[in-house]
XYZ file of C-alpha atoms in Angstrom:
647
model
C 80.898 104.593 91.166
C 82.667 108.065 91.373
C 84.539 110.688 92.746
C 84.774 112.123 95.944
C 87.228 115.004 97.653
C 87.044 117.003 100.842
C 88.368 120.411 103.345
C 89.084 121.060 105.857
C 91.505 124.396 106.375
C 90.600 126.196 109.648
C 94.033 127.511 109.873
C 93.002 129.959 106.610
C 89.402 130.868 108.211
C 88.380 130.186 104.360
C 84.957 131.842 104.156
C 81.938 129.340 103.790
C 82.164 131.079 99.345
C 86.689 130.180 99.869
C 85.843 126.943 100.683
C 82.917 125.867 97.634
C 85.248 127.664 94.892
C 88.380 125.226 95.897
C 86.483 122.396 96.506
C 84.899 123.369 92.253
C 88.073 123.185 91.212
C 88.693 119.687 92.640
C 85.317 118.240 92.139
C 86.413 119.235 87.820
C 90.038 117.731 88.251
C 87.866 114.425 88.846
C 85.420 114.537 86.216
C 86.045 112.020 84.754
C 85.161 109.435 87.472
C 81.378 110.743 87.683
C 80.295 112.306 83.950
C 76.905 111.983 85.897
C 75.781 114.647 88.109
C 78.145 116.780 90.705
C 77.116 117.693 94.314
C 79.057 119.976 96.935
C 77.992 120.292 101.160
C 79.662 122.695 103.162
C 79.196 123.505 107.018
C 79.304 126.684 107.904
C 80.366 127.073 110.790
C 83.753 123.936 110.453
C 84.840 125.096 107.334
C 84.689 121.818 106.513
C 83.867 120.730 102.892
C 82.638 117.410 100.735
C 82.625 117.155 96.592
C 81.134 114.694 94.299
C 81.504 113.398 90.997
C 79.090 110.332 90.537
C 78.446 107.916 87.993
C 75.047 107.001 88.577
C 74.372 102.819 88.193
C 71.987 101.787 91.015
C 69.178 104.404 91.841
C 69.610 106.977 88.849
C 67.442 109.244 90.146
C 68.424 112.011 92.108
C 67.091 110.059 95.999
C 70.313 108.621 94.939
C 72.599 112.289 94.174
C 75.547 112.940 96.953
C 77.194 114.158 99.711
C 74.051 112.587 101.708
C 72.775 112.738 105.101
C 71.793 109.953 107.040
C 67.356 110.719 107.965
C 68.748 111.609 111.518
C 71.127 114.422 109.732
C 74.071 113.543 112.502
C 75.769 112.040 109.253
C 77.350 113.479 106.052
C 78.338 110.703 103.639
C 80.425 110.581 100.370
C 80.944 107.910 99.312
C 82.410 106.470 96.177
C 82.255 102.279 95.157
C 78.592 100.132 95.448
C 77.804 97.971 98.112
C 76.758 94.344 96.572
C 74.865 93.263 99.841
C 72.540 96.325 100.074
C 69.054 95.234 100.287
C 70.470 91.994 102.076
C 71.424 95.311 104.759
C 67.527 96.860 103.555
C 65.882 93.852 104.307
C 68.131 93.277 108.322
C 67.060 96.891 108.439
C 64.069 97.064 107.574
C 63.539 93.952 109.956
C 64.380 96.182 113.450
C 61.813 98.846 112.347
C 60.412 100.892 110.119
C 62.569 102.816 107.783
C 60.838 106.242 104.723
C 63.286 105.575 102.424
C 64.072 108.277 100.045
C 64.883 106.112 96.620
C 67.057 102.352 96.116
C 70.368 104.188 96.695
C 72.675 101.366 97.832
C 74.668 104.423 100.150
C 71.863 105.722 101.551
C 70.438 102.051 102.870
C 74.875 102.014 103.940
C 75.094 105.546 105.441
C 71.110 104.148 107.394
C 73.466 100.507 108.465
C 75.868 103.074 109.810
C 73.378 105.833 111.755
C 71.750 102.403 113.881
C 74.292 99.646 113.903
C 77.174 102.157 114.417
C 80.754 102.436 111.714
C 82.201 99.256 112.657
C 79.368 96.875 112.227
C 78.713 98.183 108.936
C 82.755 98.163 108.096
C 82.201 94.236 108.728
C 79.242 93.624 107.048
C 79.215 95.153 103.607
C 80.745 93.693 101.032
C 81.800 96.433 97.948
C 84.343 97.952 96.823
C 84.115 101.425 98.188
C 85.609 104.653 99.805
C 84.275 106.774 101.539
C 84.281 110.453 103.871
C 81.798 110.291 106.259
C 81.860 112.992 109.028
C 79.438 112.632 112.731
C 78.487 115.852 113.166
C 77.398 115.226 116.807
C 81.023 114.285 118.007
C 83.046 115.972 115.605
C 84.638 113.811 114.032
C 85.532 112.881 110.388
C 86.011 108.971 109.274
C 87.953 108.085 105.859
C 87.677 104.811 105.177
C 88.672 102.811 102.363
C 88.128 99.010 100.816
C 89.141 95.023 102.358
C 91.509 94.983 99.209
C 92.094 99.205 97.591
C 89.933 98.329 94.592
C 89.286 102.178 95.070
C 92.181 104.882 95.456
C 91.444 107.394 98.414
C 94.496 110.225 99.299
C 94.585 112.306 102.310
C 97.050 115.403 103.319
C 96.847 116.598 106.907
C 99.096 119.776 107.535
C 99.858 123.269 109.607
C 95.834 123.290 109.343
C 95.144 122.501 106.349
C 93.150 119.059 105.716
C 92.006 117.345 102.462
C 91.500 114.142 100.782
C 90.332 112.699 96.810
C 89.693 109.809 94.798
C 92.874 111.784 92.715
C 95.686 113.212 93.211
C 95.019 115.877 90.281
C 92.451 116.975 92.769
C 94.419 117.394 95.802
C 96.607 119.345 93.836
C 94.014 121.075 92.585
C 93.027 122.334 95.424
C 96.310 124.017 96.175
C 96.453 123.572 100.332
C 99.308 121.834 100.268
C 102.731 122.590 97.587
C 102.363 119.642 95.522
C 106.758 118.284 95.963
C 107.628 114.561 94.561
C 109.348 112.397 97.278
C 112.470 111.428 96.086
C 112.764 108.694 99.199
C 110.145 106.941 96.802
C 111.794 106.636 93.759
C 114.316 104.021 94.390
C 111.148 101.997 95.156
C 109.379 103.140 91.959
C 111.926 102.190 89.619
C 112.845 98.679 91.314
C 108.511 97.441 91.138
C 107.067 100.068 88.754
C 104.512 101.033 91.590
C 104.521 103.347 94.676
C 103.300 101.087 97.772
C 101.239 102.238 99.371
C 100.804 104.479 102.697
C 102.972 106.633 100.009
C 102.424 108.046 97.268
C 104.701 110.596 94.506
C 103.975 113.526 96.637
C 105.919 114.343 100.140
C 103.094 114.909 102.504
C 100.034 113.145 100.369
C 98.992 109.651 102.130
C 96.815 106.879 100.680
C 94.754 105.479 103.213
C 95.430 101.708 103.173
C 92.858 98.851 102.425
C 90.490 97.105 105.019
C 91.353 100.639 107.332
C 89.349 103.545 108.864
C 91.508 106.691 109.636
C 89.081 109.295 112.036
C 89.971 112.687 113.142
C 88.733 114.525 115.908
C 87.244 118.157 113.900
C 86.987 119.133 117.702
C 88.083 123.275 118.408
C 89.142 122.928 114.335
C 92.614 121.266 114.345
C 92.190 117.735 113.011
C 95.220 116.044 114.670
C 97.249 112.451 113.671
C 94.502 109.910 112.337
C 93.674 106.500 114.853
C 94.027 103.951 112.591
C 92.093 101.227 112.714
C 92.086 97.903 110.518
C 88.377 96.694 109.581
C 89.818 94.096 107.393
C 92.812 91.751 108.264
C 94.188 88.811 105.783
C 93.698 85.140 107.798
C 94.091 81.741 107.465
C 91.039 80.457 109.230
C 90.026 76.377 108.687
C 92.476 74.356 106.734
C 90.537 72.541 103.676
C 92.075 69.285 102.216
C 89.095 68.207 100.582
C 89.548 68.635 96.874
C 85.069 67.678 96.790
C 85.021 70.574 99.694
C 86.318 72.837 98.028
C 84.926 72.646 94.456
C 81.928 72.522 96.125
C 82.686 75.861 99.043
C 83.931 77.837 95.661
C 81.142 77.172 93.275
C 78.925 79.125 95.702
C 80.129 81.086 96.956
C 80.858 82.165 93.096
C 77.706 82.022 91.778
C 76.969 83.991 94.721
C 79.952 86.711 94.029
C 78.248 87.104 90.495
C 74.579 87.298 91.065
C 75.289 90.075 93.551
C 77.264 91.877 91.608
C 75.639 91.492 89.035
C 72.427 93.917 90.224
C 72.515 97.113 88.852
C 69.989 100.107 87.524
C 72.521 100.479 83.789
C 73.965 97.279 80.767
C 76.431 95.021 82.509
C 78.542 93.017 80.768
C 81.836 91.605 81.570
C 85.393 90.457 80.200
C 86.366 87.814 78.493
C 89.504 86.328 77.396
C 89.280 82.932 77.241
C 91.582 82.240 80.172
C 90.073 80.765 83.522
C 89.238 84.239 85.467
C 87.314 85.511 83.313
C 85.683 82.662 81.754
C 84.194 81.456 85.080
C 83.326 85.050 86.083
C 81.239 84.742 82.480
C 79.992 81.627 83.078
C 78.154 82.137 86.477
C 76.371 85.950 84.729
C 75.387 83.599 81.778
C 73.896 80.895 83.546
C 71.586 83.965 85.501
C 70.561 86.107 82.739
C 67.693 85.172 80.375
C 69.237 87.559 77.927
C 72.175 86.803 76.346
C 75.734 88.989 78.438
C 77.358 91.229 76.927
C 80.648 89.725 76.366
C 84.014 91.956 75.331
C 87.879 90.670 74.275
C 90.443 93.027 72.688
C 91.671 90.707 68.568
C 95.023 91.827 68.226
C 96.197 91.965 65.154
C 100.112 91.088 66.521
C 99.092 86.477 66.741
C 101.880 86.192 69.228
C 99.212 88.105 72.453
C 95.981 86.583 70.090
C 93.556 85.725 72.445
C 90.112 85.946 70.720
C 89.698 82.657 69.404
C 89.359 81.262 72.221
C 87.613 83.924 74.502
C 84.759 82.971 71.063
C 84.902 78.819 71.960
C 84.478 79.339 75.535
C 81.305 82.588 74.172
C 80.333 80.441 71.755
C 79.889 77.176 74.078
C 78.102 80.010 77.165
C 75.747 81.520 74.019
C 77.034 85.499 74.990
C 76.739 87.989 73.001
C 80.427 88.609 72.918
C 82.473 91.020 70.633
C 85.993 90.622 69.571
C 86.647 94.370 69.370
C 90.345 94.475 67.477
C 93.302 96.481 67.897
C 95.211 97.914 65.571
C 98.832 97.330 66.888
C 99.411 101.792 66.212
C 95.637 101.811 68.246
C 98.265 100.306 70.776
C 101.326 102.193 70.397
C 99.622 105.154 70.148
C 97.387 104.739 74.098
C 100.856 103.490 75.935
C 102.292 106.568 74.278
C 99.524 108.669 76.118
C 99.201 106.197 79.001
C 99.915 108.430 82.066
C 97.280 111.064 81.037
C 94.935 108.507 83.253
C 97.143 108.394 85.883
C 97.742 110.877 88.954
C 101.206 109.084 89.962
C 104.203 107.398 88.108
C 102.579 103.915 86.762
C 104.228 101.661 84.932
C 102.764 98.672 83.709
C 102.641 98.302 80.334
C 98.275 96.421 78.880
C 96.819 96.433 76.463
C 93.808 96.702 79.054
C 93.308 100.850 78.517
C 92.477 100.132 74.717
C 89.232 97.403 76.106
C 87.851 99.527 77.909
C 87.681 102.277 75.996
C 85.854 100.042 73.424
C 83.162 98.750 75.626
C 82.324 101.795 77.848
C 80.520 102.545 74.792
C 79.005 99.483 74.918
C 78.198 98.759 78.825
C 78.698 100.795 81.880
C 79.172 98.554 84.237
C 82.211 95.246 83.880
C 82.426 92.212 85.458
C 86.272 90.666 85.633
C 89.174 87.999 87.089
C 91.014 90.217 88.943
C 92.215 88.907 91.422
C 92.307 85.711 90.993
C 95.543 84.820 90.390
C 96.691 86.421 93.551
C 93.866 83.929 96.224
C 94.734 80.991 94.233
C 98.881 80.561 92.830
C 97.501 82.259 89.700
C 101.072 82.946 88.370
C 103.643 80.453 87.706
C 106.964 82.183 89.310
C 105.567 82.001 92.248
C 105.769 78.467 91.904
C 109.497 78.627 90.490
C 110.220 81.406 93.237
C 109.701 78.556 95.732
C 112.001 75.870 94.233
C 114.783 78.289 94.434
C 113.846 79.601 97.889
C 114.057 75.628 98.849
C 117.314 74.791 96.845
C 119.592 78.072 97.614
C 118.595 76.801 101.446
C 119.649 74.125 101.036
C 122.831 74.201 99.015
C 123.151 78.613 100.901
C 126.570 77.899 103.512
C 127.717 77.077 100.108
C 126.830 78.603 97.398
C 127.011 82.200 99.681
C 130.591 82.625 99.276
C 130.899 81.350 95.980
C 128.250 84.124 94.863
C 130.968 86.866 96.401
C 133.473 85.286 94.623
C 131.958 85.152 91.129
C 132.795 88.048 89.888
C 136.270 86.596 89.283
C 134.278 84.162 86.716
C 134.169 84.073 83.445
C 130.080 85.148 82.153
C 129.349 81.734 80.549
C 130.381 80.022 83.607
C 127.820 82.062 85.831
C 125.035 81.926 82.816
C 125.486 78.011 83.746
C 124.959 77.618 87.347
C 122.035 80.052 87.171
C 120.779 78.494 85.113
C 121.990 75.831 86.972
C 119.206 77.516 89.854
C 116.116 77.625 87.093
C 117.097 80.769 85.839
C 115.244 82.788 89.453
C 117.748 84.954 90.463
C 115.090 87.800 89.274
C 111.878 86.312 88.244
C 112.579 88.117 85.132
C 114.644 87.738 82.037
C 117.701 85.418 81.096
C 119.121 88.599 79.336
C 119.332 90.763 82.600
C 123.289 91.246 82.666
C 124.502 87.801 85.089
C 126.352 90.313 87.172
C 122.858 91.521 88.064
C 121.388 89.076 88.445
C 124.101 87.121 90.957
C 123.860 91.169 92.699
C 120.677 89.481 93.365
C 120.593 86.376 95.136
C 123.664 88.139 97.440
C 120.514 90.304 99.075
C 118.514 87.380 99.135
C 120.562 85.339 100.815
C 120.182 87.784 103.341
C 116.601 87.429 103.113
C 115.911 85.253 106.383
C 111.920 84.983 105.593
C 109.402 84.036 102.594
C 108.020 86.887 102.054
C 111.306 88.480 102.393
C 112.651 86.891 99.185
C 109.868 86.945 97.291
C 110.622 90.601 97.430
C 114.035 90.326 96.481
C 113.072 88.008 93.807
C 110.714 90.964 92.223
C 113.152 93.840 92.274
C 114.444 94.884 88.831
C 117.886 93.053 89.781
C 119.678 95.995 87.136
C 120.305 98.975 86.979
C 117.506 99.635 89.553
C 118.670 102.051 92.306
C 122.419 103.000 90.805
C 119.489 104.853 87.451
C 118.921 107.717 90.794
C 121.294 111.005 91.226
C 123.438 110.410 93.959
C 122.275 112.690 96.055
C 118.836 110.858 95.618
C 120.275 107.591 96.109
C 120.778 108.525 99.857
C 117.465 109.537 100.461
C 115.278 106.666 99.007
C 113.303 104.285 101.491
C 114.188 100.536 102.506
C 110.842 98.629 100.966
C 110.507 95.057 102.841
C 108.253 92.290 103.119
C 106.286 93.639 105.915
C 102.559 92.615 104.521
C 101.941 88.971 105.899
C 98.798 86.611 106.441
C 98.239 85.304 110.187
C 98.769 81.642 110.048
C 100.389 80.741 106.839
C 101.582 77.718 106.950
C 104.402 77.520 104.048
C 105.850 80.094 101.196
C 103.133 80.049 98.488
C 100.927 81.118 101.515
C 103.560 83.704 102.226
C 103.990 85.469 99.449
C 99.895 85.482 98.358
C 99.816 87.792 101.353
C 102.319 89.946 100.044
C 101.305 89.906 96.835
C 97.329 90.354 98.180
C 98.065 93.260 100.690
C 100.783 95.586 97.769
C 101.035 93.798 94.316
C 97.292 93.531 94.107
C 96.190 96.489 95.296
C 99.280 98.504 94.458
C 99.021 97.546 90.190
C 96.444 95.663 89.266
C 93.873 97.432 90.870
C 95.392 100.690 90.255
C 95.699 99.422 86.581
C 92.178 98.192 86.462
C 90.330 101.309 88.033
C 92.040 104.579 86.205
C 91.113 102.377 82.857
C 88.073 102.066 83.740
C 86.502 105.599 85.023
C 88.623 107.294 82.598
C 85.560 105.348 80.193
C 82.882 106.864 82.990
C 83.290 102.199 83.319
C 82.869 100.512 86.053
C 84.348 97.734 86.193
C 84.103 94.664 89.170
C 85.982 91.651 90.620
C 84.258 89.365 92.158
C 86.779 87.050 92.766
C 87.062 89.596 95.885
C 84.550 89.316 96.961
C 84.975 88.351 100.707
C 83.445 85.009 100.751
C 85.294 84.227 98.192
C 88.589 84.934 98.936
C 88.343 83.750 102.969
C 87.501 80.770 100.767
C 90.530 81.607 99.002
C 92.325 82.218 102.403
C 91.891 77.971 103.510
C 92.030 76.046 101.108
C 95.260 73.490 101.744
C 98.134 75.266 98.858
C 98.767 71.504 97.843
C 94.878 71.602 96.253
C 95.876 75.250 94.373
C 99.022 73.930 92.951
C 97.644 70.345 92.615
C 99.413 68.228 89.683
C 102.322 71.107 89.289
C 99.292 73.259 88.048
C 99.103 76.683 89.275
C 94.819 77.721 89.548
C 94.381 74.664 90.158
C 90.970 74.463 91.922
C 89.046 77.625 89.409
C 91.037 75.640 86.574
C 88.571 72.363 88.779
C 86.201 74.037 88.694
C 85.835 75.034 85.073
C 86.189 71.705 84.049
C 82.147 71.210 85.119
C 81.171 74.381 83.717
C 82.961 73.928 79.895
C 84.471 71.402 77.848
C 88.134 70.252 78.842
C 89.329 71.528 75.453
C 88.504 74.718 75.800
C 90.551 75.433 78.851
C 93.680 73.657 78.573
C 95.609 75.736 76.612
C 98.728 78.560 78.101
C 98.254 81.146 79.925
C 99.242 84.837 78.379
C 96.891 87.029 79.612
C 97.896 91.245 78.121
C 102.114 90.657 77.743
C 103.057 93.177 74.933
C 106.094 93.347 72.726
C 107.407 96.519 74.033
C 111.208 95.500 74.306
C 110.449 95.571 70.688
C 108.351 98.316 69.661
C 111.360 100.282 72.079
C 113.942 99.116 69.001
C 111.341 99.860 66.477
C 108.396 101.689 66.388
C 108.936 103.869 69.517
C 112.968 104.764 68.959
C 112.476 108.678 68.463
C 109.671 108.748 70.716
C 111.687 107.232 73.877
C 114.608 109.270 72.925
C 112.693 112.742 73.027
C 111.447 111.098 76.080
C 113.851 110.291 78.327
C 116.361 113.253 77.159
C 113.526 116.491 77.210
C 114.986 119.484 78.600
C 112.092 118.898 80.570
C 113.319 115.606 82.245
C 116.215 116.208 81.694
C 117.843 118.278 84.721
C 115.397 117.408 86.881
C 118.240 116.406 88.853
C 116.434 112.575 89.631
C 118.126 110.400 87.542
C 121.759 109.931 86.700
C 121.778 110.704 83.230
C 124.915 109.250 81.459
C 123.533 106.085 82.900
C 120.115 106.369 81.525
C 121.850 106.581 78.068
C 123.699 103.031 78.495
C 121.019 101.371 79.791
C 119.062 102.742 76.696
C 122.217 101.122 74.458
C 122.355 98.581 75.676
C 118.461 97.490 75.106
C 118.544 99.044 71.897
C 122.055 97.180 70.691
C 119.718 94.193 70.999
C 122.028 92.026 73.904
C 119.742 92.755 76.684
C 116.121 92.879 77.311
C 115.792 96.107 80.091
C 112.990 97.393 78.681
C 110.878 97.360 81.691
C 113.866 100.004 83.199
C 112.764 101.904 80.168
C 109.071 101.609 80.525
C 109.804 102.370 84.337
C 112.281 105.950 83.282
C 109.424 106.815 80.345
C 106.361 106.656 82.477
C 107.850 108.792 85.376
C 109.411 111.473 82.886
C 105.736 111.398 81.099
C 104.164 111.323 84.456
C 106.104 114.695 85.784
C 106.017 116.256 81.714
C 102.163 116.206 82.231
C 102.242 117.460 85.524
C 104.504 120.184 85.263
C 101.273 121.358 83.286
C 98.456 121.813 85.678
C 97.642 124.056 88.132
């Protein structure tokens, strides 16, 4: 796990020293991603340069240092991540010909595999999470690539003869090669979802490399040009698995292999254990493969409504792990939330206690396994199934409902509420405390959508006030976000929306949160459920099995029944949900007002501040829960205030 960055600016005719100075600034901006070492490489003839910050996980010696050159000196790589199956790839190469290895680094194995077998075959063969830049000196080609699910970040810019890439937007800003101007056209999607969809970023001229994508730039004659884009991984359904016994048997074997591979490192390792299905399964496999007690971590909150520490301790006691329930006070969580945007490089509003847990965990281990990805792969969110029911009901009565909804402005709120209750309160997928008019607006939008994934996108959006909070000029420039992500061969509703979540919510929210909260404290977080074999199985298991007997994520739960007593499994899903709504009315009330109406945020021209005042008043009156939209405003304002001091 590391941080990478690089620049290529032939139009500036930068000297070697000049490139070095730029790279030094960029490396300093991502020191948190790699506190153990830094390295640089510059090619004089082109002015192309790489810098690397290292968090040493595999091969802690100098032989694992980067940027790294292939044995024939043709290739140079700047790599962030881990190749979990590097030992298998190493043996495959050795079976072909003897290799004088420098060390035991997974990066060296991956680089030599590329050199001998080709880049495309290496990407297909590698199991891991990564973002890297690879320069081919012979072909004068620069490659950027990002792993299958987007666990590792990678940004780039390519404008007016100046090119750069980095793991962190702050590095790009530190390069000073482009003006990092906010792109107002992405604010509508941010307000609707709480994050910015790839390939967009918060800055107008900076893009994100999409997950599972390889970009190739030509460097000949000093020109980068537009890249050739290749998808080396696509989400698709294979042969349908309808047998429960087959599904569980194959899942058991795949998860065991995945945890075994991801459990290898040259540094202390641990596992997050909330006591839920996903983390309990990962902890089971990790402990069953370890001769000594595995270190497991959970947060023990002093707010009982979201404290899972009791369940985690029960699972730990049965498995025999070395468990630590880290006591986290309400005040500590609030303090962390109020400082949250320090660890994110663009506006991001997913609030959780993971940052606090990661900080404590990093003091004892350097690498941790988690259950990330299980909900998106196996239909684990109850909202998936609720929205499916709504979709079926709306389609059945669409011809009758549409004119009634369009005329509903004439109806009293109490009657509208009763009608929406009949639709199982799924008009927005959010709390019923959102005004009826907003839920009706969401229904009107959804009725105009023909496909399953598009319908799901409308249900995910915050219906009110969202775009209405943007200033008039900004509102007219917004990009349109639709459900472009499909899964080849998807057979029914759950598979369509699972495809969307795997390609949108997972990389743009869940994995962003995991990466940034861990790397902020020099901790590597790995997700065995995102192993390619496990993911392929998840996409092949019939949807009726995933939600059998009305139980989301049913196969994983059945598998866990085979490992631990059923009584430890059967309990309500909790997660790291926090009482933000109450805190914004009480403990955070004064701070909230200061952030939203500070002079630095009040004159930015992006939001209609009278509308913001109205939303805040409605929430603090207790009549409606508008905390999600307020938290998005706060996150943007805090991010913007912080970046104003960066140069």
